[in-house]
Coordinates of C-alpha atoms and ligand atoms in Angstrom, one line a residue:
X1 CA -10.2 3.4 -29.9
X2 CA -9.8 7.1 -29.2
X3 CA -11.0 8.9 -26.1
X4 CA -10.6 12.6 -25.2
X5 CA -10.8 13.9 -21.7
X6 CA -11.9 17.5 -22.0
X7 CA -11.7 20.6 -19.8
X8 CA -10.0 19.0 -16.8
X9 CA -7.4 20.6 -14.5
X10 CA -4.4 18.3 -14.9
X11 CA -2.4 18.0 -11.7
X12 CA 0.8 15.9 -11.5
X13 CA 3.6 16.0 -9.0
X14 CA 5.0 19.1 -10.7
X15 CA 2.3 20.5 -13.1
X16 CA -1.0 22.2 -12.7
X17 CA -2.8 23.4 -15.9
X18 CA -6.0 23.0 -17.8
X19 CA -5.9 21.0 -21.0
X20 CA -7.5 18.1 -23.0
X21 CA -5.9 14.7 -23.0
X22 CA -6.2 12.5 -26.2
X23 CA -6.0 8.8 -25.6
X24 CA -5.2 6.3 -28.3
X25 CA -4.7 2.5 -27.8
X26 CA -4.6 2.9 -24.0
X27 CA -1.9 5.5 -23.9
X28 CA -1.8 9.3 -23.8
X29 CA -1.3 10.4 -27.4
X30 CA -1.4 14.2 -26.9
X31 CA -2.1 16.9 -24.3
X32 CA -3.2 20.3 -25.4
X33 CA -5.7 23.1 -25.4
X34 CA -8.8 22.6 -27.6
X35 CA -7.5 19.5 -29.2
X36 CA -9.1 18.7 -32.6
X37 CA -10.3 15.1 -32.9
X38 CA -12.6 13.2 -35.3
X39 CA -16.2 12.4 -34.4
X40 CA -15.2 8.8 -33.7
X41 CA -13.5 9.8 -30.5
X42 CA -15.4 9.3 -27.2
X43 CA -15.5 12.3 -24.9
X44 CA -15.1 12.3 -21.2
X45 CA -16.0 15.6 -19.6
X46 CA -13.7 16.6 -16.8
X47 CA -15.1 20.1 -16.2
X48 CA -14.6 21.3 -12.6
X49 CA -12.6 18.2 -11.8
X50 CA -9.0 17.5 -11.1
X51 CA -7.3 15.1 -13.4
X52 CA -4.7 13.1 -11.5
X53 CA -2.5 10.2 -12.5
X54 CA -3.9 6.8 -11.5
X55 CA -2.8 5.9 -8.0
X56 CA 0.0 3.4 -7.4
X57 CA -0.4 1.4 -4.2
X58 CA 2.8 -0.7 -3.6
X59 CA 1.6 -2.5 -0.5
X60 CA -1.4 -4.8 -0.7
X61 CA -2.1 -8.4 0.4
X62 CA -4.9 -9.9 -1.7
X63 CA -6.0 -13.5 -1.5
X64 CA -3.1 -14.2 0.9
X65 CA -2.6 -17.1 3.3
X66 CA -1.0 -15.7 6.5
X67 CA -0.5 -18.4 9.1
X68 CA -3.9 -19.7 10.1
X69 CA -5.7 -16.9 8.4
X70 CA -6.4 -15.8 4.8
X71 CA -7.1 -12.2 3.6
X72 CA -10.7 -11.7 2.7
X73 CA -10.4 -10.0 -0.7
X74 CA -9.8 -11.8 -4.0
X75 CA -7.8 -10.0 -6.6
X76 CA -11.2 -9.3 -8.2
X77 CA -12.8 -7.7 -5.2
X78 CA -9.7 -6.0 -3.9
X79 CA -8.7 -4.4 -7.2
X80 CA -12.3 -3.2 -7.8
X81 CA -12.2 -1.5 -4.4
X82 CA -8.8 0.0 -5.3
X83 CA -10.2 1.4 -8.5
X84 CA -13.1 3.1 -6.6
X85 CA -10.4 4.7 -4.4
X86 CA -8.5 6.1 -7.4
X87 CA -5.8 3.4 -7.6
X88 CA -5.1 1.9 -11.0
X89 CA -1.9 -0.1 -10.2
X90 CA -1.0 -2.2 -7.2
X91 CA 2.2 -4.1 -6.4
X92 CA 1.1 -7.0 -4.3
X93 CA 3.1 -9.6 -2.3
X94 CA 3.8 -13.0 -3.7
X95 CA 5.5 -15.3 -1.3
X96 CA 7.8 -18.2 -1.1
X97 CA 6.5 -21.1 1.1
X98 CA 8.7 -22.9 3.5
X99 CA 10.5 -25.7 1.7
X100 CA 9.6 -24.5 -1.7
X101 CA 11.4 -22.1 -4.0
X102 CA 10.3 -18.5 -4.9
X103 CA 9.5 -19.4 -8.5
X104 CA 6.7 -21.7 -7.3
X105 CA 5.4 -18.9 -5.1
X106 CA 5.4 -16.5 -8.0
X107 CA 3.5 -19.0 -10.3
X108 CA 0.9 -19.4 -7.5
X109 CA 0.5 -15.6 -7.2
X110 CA 0.2 -15.2 -11.0
X111 CA -2.7 -17.7 -11.1
X112 CA -4.5 -15.9 -8.3
X113 CA -3.8 -12.5 -9.8
X114 CA -5.6 -13.4 -13.0
X115 CA -8.9 -11.9 -11.8
X116 CA -7.4 -8.5 -11.2
X117 CA -9.4 -5.5 -12.6
X118 CA -6.4 -3.1 -12.5
X119 CA -2.8 -3.5 -13.4
X120 CA -0.7 -5.5 -11.0
X121 CA 3.0 -6.1 -10.2
X122 CA 4.5 -8.5 -7.6
X123 CA 7.0 -8.2 -4.9
X124 CA 8.4 -11.6 -3.7
X125 CA 8.5 -12.4 0.0
X126 CA 11.6 -14.5 0.7
X127 CA 11.6 -17.0 3.6
X128 CA 14.2 -19.7 3.0
X129 CA 17.2 -17.9 1.6
X130 CA 19.6 -20.6 0.3
X131 CA 21.8 -20.7 -2.8
X132 CA 19.0 -21.9 -5.0
X133 CA 16.6 -19.2 -3.8
X134 CA 19.3 -16.6 -4.4
X135 CA 19.7 -17.9 -8.0
X136 CA 15.9 -17.8 -8.5
X137 CA 15.9 -14.1 -7.5
X138 CA 17.8 -13.3 -10.7
X139 CA 15.2 -15.2 -12.7
X140 CA 12.4 -13.3 -11.0
X141 CA 14.1 -10.0 -11.7
X142 CA 14.2 -10.9 -15.4
X143 CA 10.4 -11.6 -15.2
X144 CA 9.8 -8.1 -13.9
X145 CA 9.6 -8.9 -10.2
X146 CA 12.2 -6.3 -9.2
X147 CA 11.6 -6.1 -5.5
X148 CA 11.8 -8.5 -2.6
X149 CA 10.5 -8.4 0.9
X150 CA 11.9 -9.8 4.1
X151 CA 10.7 -9.7 7.7
X152 CA 12.7 -9.2 10.9
X153 CA 9.4 -9.9 12.7
X154 CA 7.2 -13.1 13.2
X155 CA 9.8 -15.6 14.2
X156 CA 9.0 -19.1 13.0
X157 CA 6.5 -17.8 10.5
X158 CA 8.0 -15.1 8.2
X159 CA 11.2 -14.0 9.9
X160 CA 14.6 -14.3 8.3
X161 CA 17.9 -13.9 10.2
X162 CA 20.3 -11.0 9.6
X163 CA 22.7 -13.2 7.5
X164 CA 19.9 -14.3 5.2
X165 CA 18.7 -10.7 4.9
X166 CA 22.3 -9.6 4.0
X167 CA 22.7 -12.3 1.4
X168 CA 19.4 -11.5 -0.3
X169 CA 20.1 -7.8 -0.2
X170 CA 23.4 -8.2 -1.9
X171 CA 21.8 -10.1 -4.8
X172 CA 18.9 -7.7 -5.1
X173 CA 21.2 -4.6 -5.1
X174 CA 23.6 -6.1 -7.6
X175 CA 20.8 -6.9 -10.0
X176 CA 18.7 -3.7 -9.9
X177 CA 16.1 -4.7 -7.4
X178 CA 14.8 -3.1 -4.2
X179 CA 14.6 -4.8 -0.8
X180 CA 11.6 -4.1 1.3
X181 CA 11.8 -4.8 5.0
X182 CA 9.2 -5.2 7.7
X183 CA 11.2 -3.7 10.5
X184 CA 10.4 -4.9 14.0
X185 CA 12.5 -7.1 16.4
X186 CA 10.5 -10.3 16.3
X187 CA 12.3 -12.3 19.0
X188 CA 12.0 -9.5 21.6
X189 CA 8.4 -8.9 20.8
X190 CA 7.8 -12.7 21.1
X191 CA 9.0 -12.5 24.7
X192 CA 6.7 -9.7 25.5
X193 CA 3.7 -11.5 23.9
X194 CA 4.4 -14.7 25.9
X195 CA 4.7 -12.8 29.1
X196 CA 1.4 -11.0 28.5
X197 CA -0.4 -14.2 27.7
X198 CA 1.0 -15.9 30.8
X199 CA -0.4 -13.0 32.9
X200 CA -3.8 -13.5 31.4
X201 CA -3.6 -10.3 29.3
X202 CA -5.4 -11.6 26.2
X203 CA -7.4 -8.5 24.8
X204 CA -6.6 -6.7 21.6
X205 CA -4.9 -3.8 23.4
X206 CA -2.0 -6.1 24.2
X207 CA -1.2 -6.4 20.6
X208 CA -0.2 -2.7 20.8
X209 CA 1.5 -3.0 24.2
X210 CA 3.7 -5.8 23.1
X211 CA 5.0 -4.1 20.0
X212 CA 6.9 -1.0 21.3
X213 CA 8.2 1.7 19.0
X214 CA 11.8 1.0 20.2
X215 CA 11.7 -2.4 18.6
X216 CA 10.6 -0.9 15.3
X217 CA 13.4 1.6 15.6
X218 CA 16.0 -1.1 16.4
X219 CA 15.1 -3.2 13.4
X220 CA 14.8 -0.2 11.1
X221 CA 18.3 0.9 12.1
X222 CA 19.6 -2.7 11.7
X223 CA 18.0 -3.2 8.2
X224 CA 19.4 0.1 6.9
X225 CA 22.9 -0.7 8.2
X226 CA 22.8 -4.2 6.7
X227 CA 21.6 -2.7 3.4
X228 CA 24.4 -0.1 3.6
X229 CA 27.0 -2.9 3.9
X230 CA 25.3 -4.9 1.1
X231 CA 25.4 -1.8 -1.2
X232 CA 21.7 -2.3 -1.8
X233 CA 18.7 0.1 -1.8
X234 CA 16.3 -0.5 1.0
X235 CA 12.6 0.4 1.6
X236 CA 11.2 0.3 5.1
X237 CA 7.5 -0.6 4.8
X238 CA 4.7 0.7 7.0
X239 CA 6.7 3.1 9.2
X240 CA 4.9 4.2 12.4
X241 CA 7.5 5.2 14.9
X242 CA 9.3 8.5 15.3
X243 CA 12.5 6.8 16.5
X244 CA 12.5 4.6 13.3
X245 CA 12.0 7.6 11.1
X246 CA 15.0 9.2 12.9
X247 CA 17.2 6.3 11.7
X248 CA 15.9 6.6 8.2
X249 CA 16.5 10.4 8.1
X250 CA 20.0 10.0 9.5
X251 CA 20.8 7.4 6.8
X252 CA 19.4 9.5 4.0
X253 CA 21.4 12.5 5.2
X254 CA 24.5 10.4 4.8
X255 CA 23.4 9.7 1.2
X256 CA 22.3 6.1 1.8
X257 CA 19.7 4.7 -0.6
X258 CA 17.2 4.2 2.1
X259 CA 13.5 4.9 1.6
X260 CA 10.3 4.8 3.7
X261 CA 6.6 4.3 3.5
X262 CA 3.8 5.0 5.9
X263 CA 0.1 4.2 5.7
X264 CA -3.1 6.2 6.2
X265 CA -4.0 4.5 9.4
X266 CA -0.8 5.9 11.0
X267 CA -1.7 9.3 9.7
X268 CA -5.3 9.4 10.8
X269 CA -5.7 7.1 13.8
X270 CA -4.0 6.7 17.1
X271 CA -3.8 4.1 19.9
X272 CA -6.9 5.4 21.6
X273 CA -8.8 3.0 19.3
X274 CA -7.6 0.1 21.4
X275 CA -9.7 1.4 24.3
X276 CA -12.9 0.4 22.4
X277 CA -15.1 -1.9 24.4
X278 CA -15.6 -5.6 23.8
X279 CA -13.7 -7.0 20.9
X280 CA -14.2 -4.0 18.7
X281 CA -10.5 -3.0 19.1
X282 CA -9.5 -6.1 17.1
X283 CA -10.5 -4.1 13.9
X284 CA -7.4 -2.0 14.6
X285 CA -5.0 -4.8 15.1
X286 CA -2.4 -4.3 12.4
X287 CA 1.4 -4.4 12.5
X288 CA 2.9 -2.1 13.6
X289 CA 0.0 -1.0 15.8
X290 CA -1.4 2.5 16.0
X291 CA 0.8 4.9 17.9
X292 CA 0.5 8.1 19.9
X293 CA -0.3 11.6 18.4
X294 CA 3.4 12.5 18.8
X295 CA 4.4 9.6 16.5
X296 CA 1.7 10.6 14.1
X297 CA 3.0 14.2 13.9
X298 CA 6.5 12.7 13.2
X299 CA 5.1 10.8 10.2
X300 CA 3.5 14.0 8.8
X301 CA 6.8 15.8 9.3
X302 CA 8.6 13.0 7.4
X303 CA 6.2 13.3 4.5
X304 CA 6.9 17.0 4.3
X305 CA 10.6 16.7 4.5
X306 CA 10.8 13.7 2.1
X307 CA 12.3 11.4 4.7
X308 CA 9.2 9.3 3.8
X309 CA 8.5 9.0 0.1
X310 CA 5.4 6.9 -0.2
X311 CA 1.9 6.5 1.3
X312 CA 0.7 2.9 0.7
X313 CA -2.4 1.2 2.2
X314 CA -1.0 -2.1 3.5
X315 CA -4.5 -3.3 2.7
X316 CA -4.5 -6.7 4.5
X317 CA -8.2 -7.3 4.8
X318 CA -9.9 -9.5 7.4
X319 CA -13.5 -9.5 8.2
X320 CA -14.6 -8.8 11.8
X321 CA -17.3 -11.5 12.1
X322 CA -16.7 -15.1 11.6
X323 CA -20.1 -15.4 10.0
X324 CA -19.3 -13.0 7.1
X325 CA -16.9 -15.3 5.2
X326 CA -15.8 -18.0 7.7
X327 CA -13.3 -18.3 10.6
X328 CA -10.0 -18.0 8.8
X329 CA -11.0 -14.7 7.2
X330 CA -12.0 -13.2 10.5
X331 CA -10.6 -11.3 13.4
X332 CA -12.6 -13.7 15.7
X333 CA -9.7 -16.2 15.4
X334 CA -8.2 -14.2 18.2
X335 CA -11.2 -13.6 20.4
X336 CA -9.5 -15.2 23.4
X337 CA -5.9 -14.5 22.5
X338 CA -4.7 -11.2 20.9
X339 CA -1.7 -13.0 19.4
X340 CA -4.1 -15.0 17.2
X341 CA -5.9 -12.0 15.8
X342 CA -5.0 -11.8 12.1
X343 CA -2.8 -8.8 11.7
X344 CA -4.1 -6.4 9.1
X345 CA -6.8 -3.9 8.2
X346 CA -8.7 -2.8 5.0
X347 CA -7.8 0.5 3.4
X348 CA -7.4 0.1 -0.3
X349 CA -10.4 2.2 -1.2
X350 CA -9.9 5.2 1.1
X351 CA -6.3 6.3 0.6
X352 CA -6.7 9.2 -1.9
X353 CA -9.8 10.8 -0.3
X354 CA -8.3 10.6 3.2
X355 CA -4.9 12.0 2.1
X356 CA -6.7 14.8 0.2
X357 CA -9.1 15.7 3.0
X358 CA -6.8 15.2 5.9
X359 CA -3.5 16.2 4.2
X360 CA -4.1 18.7 1.4
X361 CA -7.1 20.5 2.7
X362 CA -5.6 20.9 6.2
X363 CA -2.4 22.4 4.7
X364 CA -0.1 19.6 5.8
X365 CA 1.0 18.8 2.3
X366 CA 0.5 20.3 -1.2
X367 CA -1.7 18.8 -3.9
X368 CA 1.5 18.0 -5.8
X369 CA 3.0 16.2 -2.8
X370 CA -0.1 14.1 -2.5
X371 CA 0.3 13.0 -6.2
X372 CA 3.9 12.3 -5.6
X373 CA 3.3 10.2 -2.4
X374 CA 0.5 8.2 -3.8
X375 CA 1.5 7.7 -7.5
X376 CA 4.7 9.2 -8.8
X377 CA 7.3 8.3 -6.1
X378 CA 6.1 4.7 -5.8
X379 CA 6.2 4.3 -9.6
X380 CA 9.7 5.6 -9.7
X381 CA 11.0 3.6 -6.8
X382 CA 9.5 0.4 -8.1
X383 CA 10.3 0.4 -11.8
X384 CA 6.9 1.6 -13.1
X385 CA 7.7 5.1 -14.2
X386 CA 7.0 6.8 -16.6
X387 CA 4.5 4.2 -17.8
X388 CA 2.7 4.7 -14.5
X389 CA 2.6 7.5 -11.9
X390 CA 2.3 10.6 -14.1
X391 CA 0.3 12.2 -16.9
X392 CA 2.5 12.5 -19.9
X393 CA 2.6 11.8 -23.7
X394 CA 3.3 8.1 -24.0
X395 CA 2.3 7.1 -20.5
X396 CA -0.6 4.7 -19.9
X397 CA -3.9 6.6 -19.8
X398 CA -4.5 5.8 -16.1
X399 CA -6.5 8.8 -14.9
X400 CA -8.5 9.8 -11.8
X401 CA -11.1 12.5 -12.2
X402 CA -11.4 13.9 -8.7
X403 CA -14.0 16.4 -7.4
X404 CA -12.2 18.4 -4.7
X405 CA -15.4 19.9 -3.3
X406 CA -17.8 17.0 -2.9
X407 CA -18.7 16.2 0.7
X408 CA -19.5 12.7 1.7
X409 CA -18.9 10.3 4.6
X410 CA -17.0 7.0 4.6
X411 CA -19.4 4.0 5.0
X412 CA -18.2 0.4 4.9
X413 CA -21.6 -0.4 3.4
X414 CA -20.6 1.6 0.2
X415 CA -17.3 -0.1 -0.1
X416 CA -16.3 -2.8 -2.6
X417 CA -14.0 -4.9 -0.4
X418 CA -15.4 -8.1 1.1
X419 CA -14.6 -6.7 4.6
X420 CA -17.8 -5.5 6.4
X421 CA -16.2 -2.7 8.4
X422 CA -14.1 0.4 7.8
X423 CA -11.5 1.9 10.2
X424 CA -13.0 5.3 9.3
X425 CA -16.7 4.6 9.6
X426 CA -18.7 7.8 9.5
X427 CA -15.7 10.1 8.9
X428 CA -16.8 13.1 6.9
X429 CA -14.7 13.7 3.8
X430 CA -14.4 16.5 1.3
X431 CA -13.1 15.4 -2.1
X432 CA -14.2 12.3 -4.0
X433 CA -13.1 10.1 -6.8
X434 CA -15.7 10.5 -9.7
X435 CA -14.3 8.7 -12.6
X436 CA -11.3 6.4 -13.2
X437 CA -9.7 5.4 -16.5
X438 CA -7.5 2.3 -16.8
X439 CA -5.4 2.5 -20.0
X440 CA -8.2 4.6 -21.5
X441 CA -11.1 2.5 -20.4
X442 CA -13.6 4.2 -18.0
X443 CA -13.8 1.6 -15.2
X444 CA -15.5 3.8 -12.5
X445 CA -18.2 6.3 -13.3
X446 CA -19.6 7.7 -10.0
X447 CA -21.1 4.7 -8.2
X448 CA -21.1 2.7 -11.4
X449 CA -18.7 -0.1 -12.0
X450 CA -17.7 -0.5 -15.7
X451 CA -14.6 -2.6 -15.2
X452 CA -14.4 -6.3 -15.2
X453 CA -12.3 -9.1 -13.6
X454 CA -9.3 -10.1 -15.7
X455 CA -8.8 -6.7 -17.5
X456 CA -5.8 -5.9 -15.3
X457 CA -2.5 -6.8 -16.8
X458 CA 0.6 -8.1 -15.0
X459 CA 3.3 -5.4 -15.3
X460 CA 6.9 -6.5 -15.8
X461 CA 8.7 -3.8 -13.8
X462 CA 12.0 -2.3 -14.7
X463 CA 14.9 -1.8 -12.3
X464 CA 13.8 -0.8 -8.8
X465 CA 15.4 1.2 -6.0
X466 CA 16.9 3.9 -8.1
X467 CA 16.7 7.6 -7.4
X468 CA 13.1 8.8 -6.8
Ligands
LIG501 ZN1 1.9 -5.6 4.8

């Protein structure tokens, strides 16, 4: 099976040139001008298009049970949506269940992930961190699960205490794995939530008002300091607060292996969305919540200065209406109580066009920086590089053919997620994903879907948390 991508403008995190790409057995065999190939090779024309490395999204929650709720996308629907958005690899969250070991959680995740249409890796969410679980972490690392996630938020549901966090970080760091931390002070936030509810403040806006930036900053600082003592690399997920970013920047300046990620919703939306009438604001209930313009500016600054290395989606899809898929998949679970609104929003299909349109075209970041933030850096930090995250001889032929000039508008009706709304409904965009190749197979061609469920492979990742 040979394919040649002709006449494209190849853009990586460092390169920008026009050449042909010859693909053989799913990998890039050669890159060059006017490559000679036999007549058996299939040609993909990339004239007037950018050829980018397939996107790597290291923060998704597909087919995930979260308290009383369940995310709305299967691995099949979620990864098809990802592909249409120019993403060819995700790293999704497997989780330990209370009272069960992490290995059982990983087996459960593997069986759910079988329907994936693009390549998938797993982080493991750790909940009960005892000696047996710590031993299982080493087994998982050998299986290619080279990152773990812990929460300082959601007491009684997902939260671990600082001692557990420290113990897990030490094991991860000593064995070549990254620790991802959801940084918010859960117990303090719980007090604020209970006080708000006692005062009859039940609307979606109170989700934002009970999760102050200071408590994101406090937990970010704490997680980084604990990682520092543990001698382990740390990755702060979904950063939204300027004060939290300040802690990260300070640690990085001291040479600590601390890393950060933000998400498109923090870059393109602000807390004004919570003033929407009726229950509509519930669509924007994700954690951390949307912040002010000043915090948004701080995130952009962090992307420019490399204090933040990654833009991931935190695609955690819940429908708006109960009638769409059923109550547990829906925001309506929290109609009378904001603390019961499932936390999370869709976004897996809109990352690349949003960052191109709102980041590159506006001059906030360069085209190379966009590729770095959405493909190369996450691949490097999470043990996927150079197989994923770049365009090079020997790398997987995961390619996105992108038209930088096409104008269109985001419409949930055109999306492939099972969620019936978009946070960006009607937003005009310039720049669109036209074709996507997964290991040399064209899986997206304009509006046409040529992929299939099950063609995604589980990727055993190498050591994580190294230098980006
Ligand atoms: Zn998340």
